[in-house]
Coordinates of C-alpha atoms in Angstrom, one line a residue:
X317 CA 4.0 22.2 13.7
X318 CA 3.3 25.7 13.2
X319 CA 7.1 26.4 13.8
X320 CA 7.8 23.8 11.0
X321 CA 5.0 25.2 8.6
X322 CA 6.6 28.8 9.1
X323 CA 10.5 27.4 8.9
X324 CA 9.4 25.7 5.4
X325 CA 7.5 28.8 4.2
X326 CA 10.7 31.0 5.0
X327 CA 12.9 28.7 3.0
X328 CA 10.6 28.6 0.0
X329 CA 10.2 32.2 -0.1
X330 CA 13.7 32.7 0.1
X331 CA 14.3 30.4 -2.3
X332 CA 11.8 31.6 -4.9
X333 CA 13.2 35.2 -4.3
X334 CA 16.4 34.2 -5.0
X335 CA 15.6 32.1 -8.2
X336 CA 13.9 35.1 -9.6
X337 CA 17.2 37.0 -8.5
X338 CA 19.1 34.7 -10.5
X339 CA 17.0 34.9 -13.5
X340 CA 16.8 38.5 -13.7
X341 CA 20.2 39.8 -12.6
X342 CA 22.1 36.4 -13.9
X343 CA 23.9 36.5 -10.2
X344 CA 24.6 32.7 -9.1
X345 CA 22.7 32.5 -6.0
X346 CA 20.0 30.0 -5.0
X347 CA 19.1 26.1 -5.1
X348 CA 17.0 26.5 -8.4
X349 CA 19.7 27.4 -10.8
X350 CA 21.5 24.2 -9.3
X351 CA 19.0 21.9 -10.9
X352 CA 19.2 21.1 -14.6
X353 CA 16.3 20.0 -15.1
X354 CA 14.9 23.4 -14.2
X355 CA 16.9 25.5 -16.8
X356 CA 14.2 26.9 -19.1
X357 CA 11.3 27.2 -16.2
X358 CA 13.4 28.8 -13.7
X359 CA 11.0 32.3 -13.6
X360 CA 8.1 29.5 -13.1
X361 CA 9.6 27.5 -10.3
X362 CA 10.6 30.6 -8.3
X363 CA 6.8 31.8 -8.8
X364 CA 5.7 28.2 -7.8
X365 CA 7.8 28.5 -4.7
X366 CA 6.5 31.9 -3.6
X367 CA 3.0 30.6 -3.8
X368 CA 4.1 27.8 -2.1
X369 CA 5.7 29.6 0.9
X370 CA 2.4 32.0 0.9
X371 CA 0.3 28.8 1.2
X372 CA 2.5 27.2 4.1
X373 CA 2.4 30.5 6.1
X374 CA -1.5 30.6 5.7
X375 CA -1.4 26.9 6.9
X376 CA 0.7 28.0 9.7
X377 CA -1.7 31.0 10.2
X378 CA -4.5 28.9 10.8
X379 CA -2.8 26.6 13.4
X380 CA -3.1 27.2 17.1
X381 CA 0.3 27.4 18.6
X382 CA 1.1 24.0 20.2
X383 CA 2.3 24.4 24.1
X384 CA 0.4 24.0 27.0

């Protein structure tokens, strides 16, 4: 479960950073820019993904490592 939370946190962090990169540099990267209903809210959605990633990393850190 810890690995899954870490993986989801990494994906959320990467998409949040790529979303901010898209908003400020107009590079066509990330998945957020492909979602039409988030057109006017790209920065907010990217920041929300980064906050979600921090929460997922905190949840993963509070879990004991499984195994054994």
